[in-house]
Short mmCIF file of C-alpha atoms in Angstrom, two decimals:
data_model
loop_
_atom_site.label_atom_id
_atom_site.label_comp_id
_atom_site.label_asym_id
_atom_site.label_seq_id
_atom_site.Cartn_x
_atom_site.Cartn_y
_atom_site.Cartn_z
CA MET A 24 112.80 77.58 99.80
CA LEU A 25 114.72 79.45 96.74
CA LEU A 26 113.17 79.98 93.77
CA LYS A 27 114.64 77.18 91.32
CA ALA A 28 111.73 78.06 88.51
CA TRP A 29 114.07 80.22 86.47
CA TRP A 30 114.52 77.75 83.78
CA TYR A 31 110.53 77.29 83.78
CA SER A 32 110.54 80.43 82.55
CA LEU A 33 108.96 81.10 79.26
CA VAL A 34 110.27 82.19 75.71
CA LEU A 35 108.59 83.55 73.31
CA ALA A 36 107.29 81.69 69.69
CA ALA A 37 109.49 83.35 66.79
CA PHE A 38 106.39 81.92 64.06
CA PRO A 39 103.86 82.58 65.50
CA VAL A 40 101.53 83.16 61.85
CA SER A 41 101.67 81.03 58.84
CA VAL A 42 100.18 81.27 55.69
CA CYS A 43 100.40 77.58 55.02
CA ALA A 44 97.61 75.45 56.26
CA GLN A 45 99.28 72.82 57.74
CA GLN A 46 101.27 75.31 59.94
CA LYS A 47 98.07 76.90 60.85
CA VAL A 48 96.95 73.72 62.09
CA VAL A 49 99.89 72.95 64.19
CA TRP A 50 100.50 76.27 65.42
CA GLU A 51 96.44 76.19 67.07
CA ALA A 52 97.66 72.62 68.55
CA ILE A 53 100.21 74.61 69.97
CA ARG A 54 98.34 77.57 71.35
CA SER A 55 96.03 74.86 72.88
CA GLY A 56 98.30 73.50 74.62
CA ASN A 57 98.14 70.05 72.54
CA TYR A 58 102.05 69.80 72.28
CA LEU A 59 102.32 66.20 71.10
CA GLN A 60 99.73 66.41 68.87
CA ALA A 61 101.79 69.39 67.25
CA ILE A 62 104.93 67.52 67.16
CA SER A 63 103.00 64.91 65.23
CA ALA A 64 101.13 66.87 62.56
CA ALA A 65 104.51 68.71 61.71
CA GLU A 66 106.43 65.49 61.48
CA LEU A 67 103.81 63.85 59.15
CA SER A 68 103.05 66.93 57.11
CA SER A 69 105.51 66.94 53.85
CA LYS A 70 103.60 69.91 52.22
CA GLY A 71 104.81 73.56 52.53
CA ASP A 72 107.81 75.30 54.24
CA GLY A 73 109.85 72.40 55.79
CA THR A 74 111.70 75.18 57.64
CA GLU A 75 108.58 76.61 59.12
CA LEU A 76 107.68 73.29 60.44
CA LEU A 77 110.78 72.36 61.92
CA GLU A 78 110.51 75.48 63.40
CA LEU A 79 106.86 74.63 64.76
CA LYS A 80 108.13 71.14 65.86
CA ALA A 81 111.02 73.00 68.30
CA HIS A 82 108.79 74.86 69.64
CA ALA A 83 106.47 72.48 70.72
CA LEU A 84 109.15 70.19 72.14
CA TYR A 85 110.11 73.57 74.18
CA ARG A 86 106.84 73.60 75.51
CA SER A 87 106.76 69.81 76.09
CA TYR A 88 110.23 69.87 77.91
CA GLN A 89 111.48 67.31 75.64
CA VAL A 90 114.60 68.59 75.97
CA GLU A 91 117.19 67.06 73.77
CA GLU A 92 114.36 66.19 70.97
CA TYR A 93 114.20 70.02 71.00
CA HIS A 94 117.70 70.75 70.80
CA LYS A 95 118.16 68.30 67.71
CA THR A 96 115.13 70.14 65.75
CA ILE A 97 116.80 73.36 66.39
CA LYS A 98 119.77 72.48 64.97
CA GLN A 99 117.90 70.91 61.87
CA ALA A 100 115.74 73.79 61.90
CA TYR A 101 119.28 76.01 61.84
CA GLN A 102 120.65 73.77 58.66
CA ALA A 103 117.60 73.75 56.68
CA ASP A 104 117.11 77.47 56.78
CA GLY A 105 118.32 79.52 53.81
CA ASN A 106 118.03 82.85 55.31
CA ARG A 107 121.31 82.81 57.09
CA SER A 108 121.31 85.97 59.09
CA ARG A 109 118.53 84.88 60.59
CA ALA A 110 119.52 81.50 60.91
CA GLU A 111 122.66 82.33 63.52
CA ILE A 112 120.81 84.52 65.22
CA LEU A 113 117.85 82.28 65.92
CA ILE A 114 120.48 79.20 66.62
CA ARG A 115 121.80 81.75 69.16
CA MET A 116 118.58 82.52 71.09
CA ARG A 117 117.28 78.46 70.73
CA MET A 118 120.80 77.58 72.30
CA ALA A 119 119.98 80.18 75.11
CA ASP A 120 116.96 78.41 75.62
CA TYR A 121 118.25 75.23 75.61
CA TYR A 122 120.77 75.64 78.24
CA GLN A 123 118.29 77.12 80.47
CA MET A 124 116.28 74.15 80.48
CA VAL A 125 119.26 72.53 81.34
CA LEU A 126 120.35 74.84 84.33
CA ARG A 127 123.46 75.83 82.57
CA SER A 128 123.35 80.00 83.56
CA ASP A 129 126.27 80.88 81.86
CA SER A 130 125.85 79.21 78.32
CA THR A 131 122.35 80.41 78.42
CA ILE A 132 123.81 84.26 78.90
CA HIS A 133 126.43 83.75 76.85
CA PHE A 134 123.87 82.91 73.60
CA ALA A 135 121.58 85.18 74.66
CA GLN A 136 123.94 88.31 74.29
CA GLU A 137 125.54 86.54 71.48
CA ALA A 138 122.02 86.80 69.75
CA VAL A 139 121.55 90.31 70.30
CA ARG A 140 124.96 91.49 69.17
CA LEU A 141 124.64 89.95 66.42
CA TYR A 142 121.18 91.22 65.59
CA ARG A 143 122.39 94.58 66.10
CA LYS A 144 125.42 93.94 64.05
CA THR A 145 123.61 92.65 61.20
CA GLY A 146 120.83 94.92 60.61
CA ALA A 147 118.70 91.62 59.42
CA HIS A 148 115.48 92.13 58.11
CA LEU A 149 113.18 90.06 60.62
CA SER A 150 109.67 90.39 60.89
CA ASP A 151 108.15 91.91 63.99
CA SER A 152 107.30 88.89 65.66
CA LEU A 153 110.92 87.18 65.52
CA LYS A 154 112.23 90.70 66.84
CA CYS A 155 109.89 90.57 69.60
CA TYR A 156 111.42 86.86 70.46
CA ILE A 157 114.99 88.59 70.56
CA TYR A 158 114.34 91.09 72.87
CA SER A 159 112.02 89.01 75.40
CA ASN A 160 114.49 86.09 74.75
CA TYR A 161 117.29 88.14 75.96
CA ALA A 162 114.98 89.58 78.93
CA ASN A 163 114.34 86.23 80.31
CA ASN A 164 117.60 84.49 79.53
CA VAL A 165 119.97 87.16 81.41
CA ARG A 166 117.82 86.75 84.55
CA ASN A 167 120.30 85.37 86.31
CA TRP A 168 123.26 87.48 85.03
CA ARG A 169 125.06 88.85 87.82
CA GLY A 170 126.01 92.25 86.02
CA PRO A 171 128.40 93.97 84.44
CA ASP A 172 130.68 93.96 87.80
CA ALA A 173 130.17 90.41 88.34
CA ALA A 174 133.78 89.89 87.78
CA ASN A 175 135.00 92.15 90.64
CA GLY A 176 132.51 90.11 92.81
CA GLY A 177 129.44 92.94 92.65
CA ARG A 178 125.98 91.81 91.77
CA TRP A 179 123.03 94.42 90.33
CA PRO A 180 120.42 95.09 92.84
CA ASN A 181 116.86 93.24 91.64
CA ARG A 182 115.47 96.66 91.16
CA ILE A 183 118.42 97.63 89.10
CA ARG A 184 118.14 94.14 86.84
CA ASN A 185 114.52 94.83 86.73
CA GLN A 186 114.67 98.00 85.28
CA TYR A 187 117.09 97.57 82.78
CA LEU A 188 115.63 94.27 81.43
CA ARG A 189 112.17 95.92 81.37
CA ALA A 190 113.26 97.99 78.97
CA TYR A 191 113.87 95.09 76.42
CA LEU A 192 110.25 93.30 77.69
CA ASP A 193 108.27 96.90 76.51
CA THR A 194 110.17 96.99 73.44
CA ALA A 195 109.18 93.12 72.68
CA MET A 196 105.68 94.18 73.88
CA GLN A 197 105.32 96.76 71.10
CA LEU A 198 106.65 94.17 68.61
CA ALA A 199 104.59 91.32 69.75
CA VAL A 200 101.59 90.44 66.83
CA ASN A 201 99.13 88.13 68.71
CA ASP A 202 98.38 87.28 72.49
CA GLU A 203 100.78 84.05 72.96
CA GLN A 204 103.77 86.62 72.94
CA ARG A 205 101.73 89.04 75.29
CA ALA A 206 101.18 86.57 77.42
CA ASP A 207 104.46 85.24 77.11
CA ILE A 208 105.36 88.83 78.27
CA TYR A 209 103.41 89.16 80.98
CA MET A 210 104.68 85.57 82.43
CA ILE A 211 108.36 86.86 82.16
CA LEU A 212 107.62 90.64 83.73
CA GLY A 213 105.75 88.23 87.03
CA THR A 214 108.84 85.96 87.20
CA LEU A 215 111.02 89.15 87.28
CA HIS A 216 109.15 90.76 90.45
CA THR A 217 108.76 87.04 92.27
CA ASP A 218 112.90 86.76 91.97
CA GLY A 219 114.44 87.75 95.67
CA LEU A 220 110.68 87.73 97.42
CA GLY A 221 112.14 84.84 99.70
CA ARG A 222 114.08 87.56 101.71
CA TYR A 223 110.83 88.85 102.52
CA GLU A 224 110.89 86.63 105.72
CA ILE A 225 114.23 88.16 106.52
CA GLU A 226 113.50 91.95 105.79
CA ARG A 227 110.14 92.46 105.86
CA GLY A 228 110.24 95.42 103.97
CA GLN A 229 107.61 97.54 101.58
CA GLU A 230 109.10 96.81 99.15
CA TYR A 231 108.56 93.01 98.87
CA ILE A 232 105.21 93.37 98.85
CA VAL A 233 104.77 96.05 96.12
CA ARG A 234 106.67 93.87 93.85
CA SER A 235 104.79 90.38 94.71
CA ALA A 236 101.34 92.53 94.14
CA ARG A 237 103.23 93.59 90.51
CA SER A 238 104.14 89.98 89.73
CA ILE A 239 100.86 88.41 90.64
CA SER A 240 99.35 91.47 88.48
CA TYR A 241 101.30 90.50 85.18
CA LEU A 242 101.26 86.79 85.99
CA GLN A 243 96.76 87.57 86.15
CA LYS A 244 97.35 89.08 82.68
CA ALA A 245 98.87 86.51 81.50
CA VAL A 246 96.03 83.64 82.07
CA GLU A 247 93.60 85.93 80.49
CA LEU A 248 95.33 85.87 77.53
CA LEU A 249 96.31 82.03 77.00
CA ARG A 250 94.65 78.89 75.91
CA SER A 251 97.38 76.49 76.74
CA PRO A 252 96.10 74.31 80.44
CA THR A 253 99.83 73.76 80.73
CA ARG A 254 100.67 77.48 80.70
CA ILE A 255 97.96 78.13 82.79
CA ALA A 256 98.76 76.10 85.39
CA HIS A 257 102.45 77.64 85.82
CA ALA A 258 101.04 80.83 85.52
CA TYR A 259 98.89 80.20 89.00
CA ALA A 260 102.06 77.63 90.32
CA LEU A 261 103.94 81.09 90.00
CA ILE A 262 101.02 83.11 91.73
CA GLY A 263 101.06 80.74 94.40
CA LEU A 264 104.91 80.89 94.88
CA ASN A 265 104.35 84.64 95.51
CA HIS A 266 101.75 84.07 98.27
CA HIS A 267 104.30 81.57 99.63
CA TYR A 268 107.29 84.01 99.68
CA MET A 269 105.01 86.47 101.34
CA GLN A 270 103.91 83.65 104.02
CA LYS A 271 100.42 83.90 102.86
CA TYR A 272 100.34 80.18 102.65
CA GLY A 273 96.34 79.77 102.33
CA LYS A 274 95.87 81.80 99.29
CA ALA A 275 99.35 80.37 98.39
CA ASP A 276 97.64 76.54 98.54
CA ALA A 277 94.73 77.46 96.77
CA ALA A 278 96.50 78.92 93.85
CA TYR A 279 98.58 75.52 93.70
CA GLN A 280 95.24 73.31 93.68
CA LYS A 281 93.81 75.81 90.58
CA ALA A 282 97.23 75.00 88.91
CA MET A 283 96.75 71.33 89.67
CA SER A 284 92.86 71.51 88.06
CA TRP A 285 93.97 72.98 85.03
CA LEU A 286 96.95 70.04 84.95
CA ALA A 287 94.17 67.12 85.42
CA LYS A 288 91.72 68.97 83.29
CA ASP A 289 89.21 66.53 81.47
CA SER A 290 90.88 63.42 84.17
CA ILE A 291 94.17 63.26 81.92
CA ILE A 292 97.48 64.86 82.82
CA GLN A 293 98.79 67.74 80.69
CA SER A 294 102.22 67.63 81.53
CA ALA A 295 103.92 65.43 84.34
CA GLU A 296 106.54 67.82 84.31
CA GLU A 297 105.12 70.51 85.08
CA TYR A 298 102.52 68.67 87.48
CA LEU A 299 105.44 67.46 90.00
CA THR A 300 106.87 70.85 89.97
CA VAL A 301 103.85 72.12 91.45
CA CYS A 302 103.81 69.47 93.77
CA ASN A 303 107.02 70.17 95.29
CA TRP A 304 106.48 73.88 95.76
CA ARG A 305 102.93 72.95 97.33
CA GLY A 306 105.00 70.36 99.39
CA HIS A 307 107.56 72.67 100.57
CA GLN A 308 104.51 74.21 102.48
CA SER A 309 103.98 71.28 104.47
#
């Protein structure tokens, strides 16, 4: 089984703090994993900054895998944003997220690179939170880029790619303003080190053992910071995938079961999409 989970990798919130009471309600619902509640609250509210509420709604749609509604909402947010420099950067980052979800890697990479290029060109005055999103979004969305020699058939070794993207994530961590963003960065770092572990079965190198241990360490740090059952479950599912690649099938199954217990919290399936993903990964062990 090859890792096909890159579109599940997580993107950071660009809108973590708001002075508007209703925005705080929506944000807290997102932090707690109550995505449908967050969407409803954002739609019903007629107070405060409509642009901010659209952004929060888009974030909740992203987390709940409502792909086409997310696509529609990010375009509405783009049209409503009075800060055009900011809007042009944000729409490119969000389009990168959209294309990642629909598994269009070339478009994902194009928009992620465009967002960074435009940010550097315009020098827009952005919040630290949004800057964090720019750097982490880039690292997350260009993970499947073949590298600068792709046109000549080359491909980055995972070690070189990780070193390059780690620089972006280090900057993102310095700019992070809350635990949600820090957890997202740890999740991306965990996923970076998971990539390519499937070759352990063939090569049996010490490098794979080290990378797996680092990945699990990052994912455990993310769990400590997260409040959303769906996102905690996803971190445990990635830990299970790590163990699976390293042929530690008992540990893998235990991690998958822990993920499923979070997804079935209070006898309610928190996310059907995530639940099916975990079942699929777990099923590959049988």
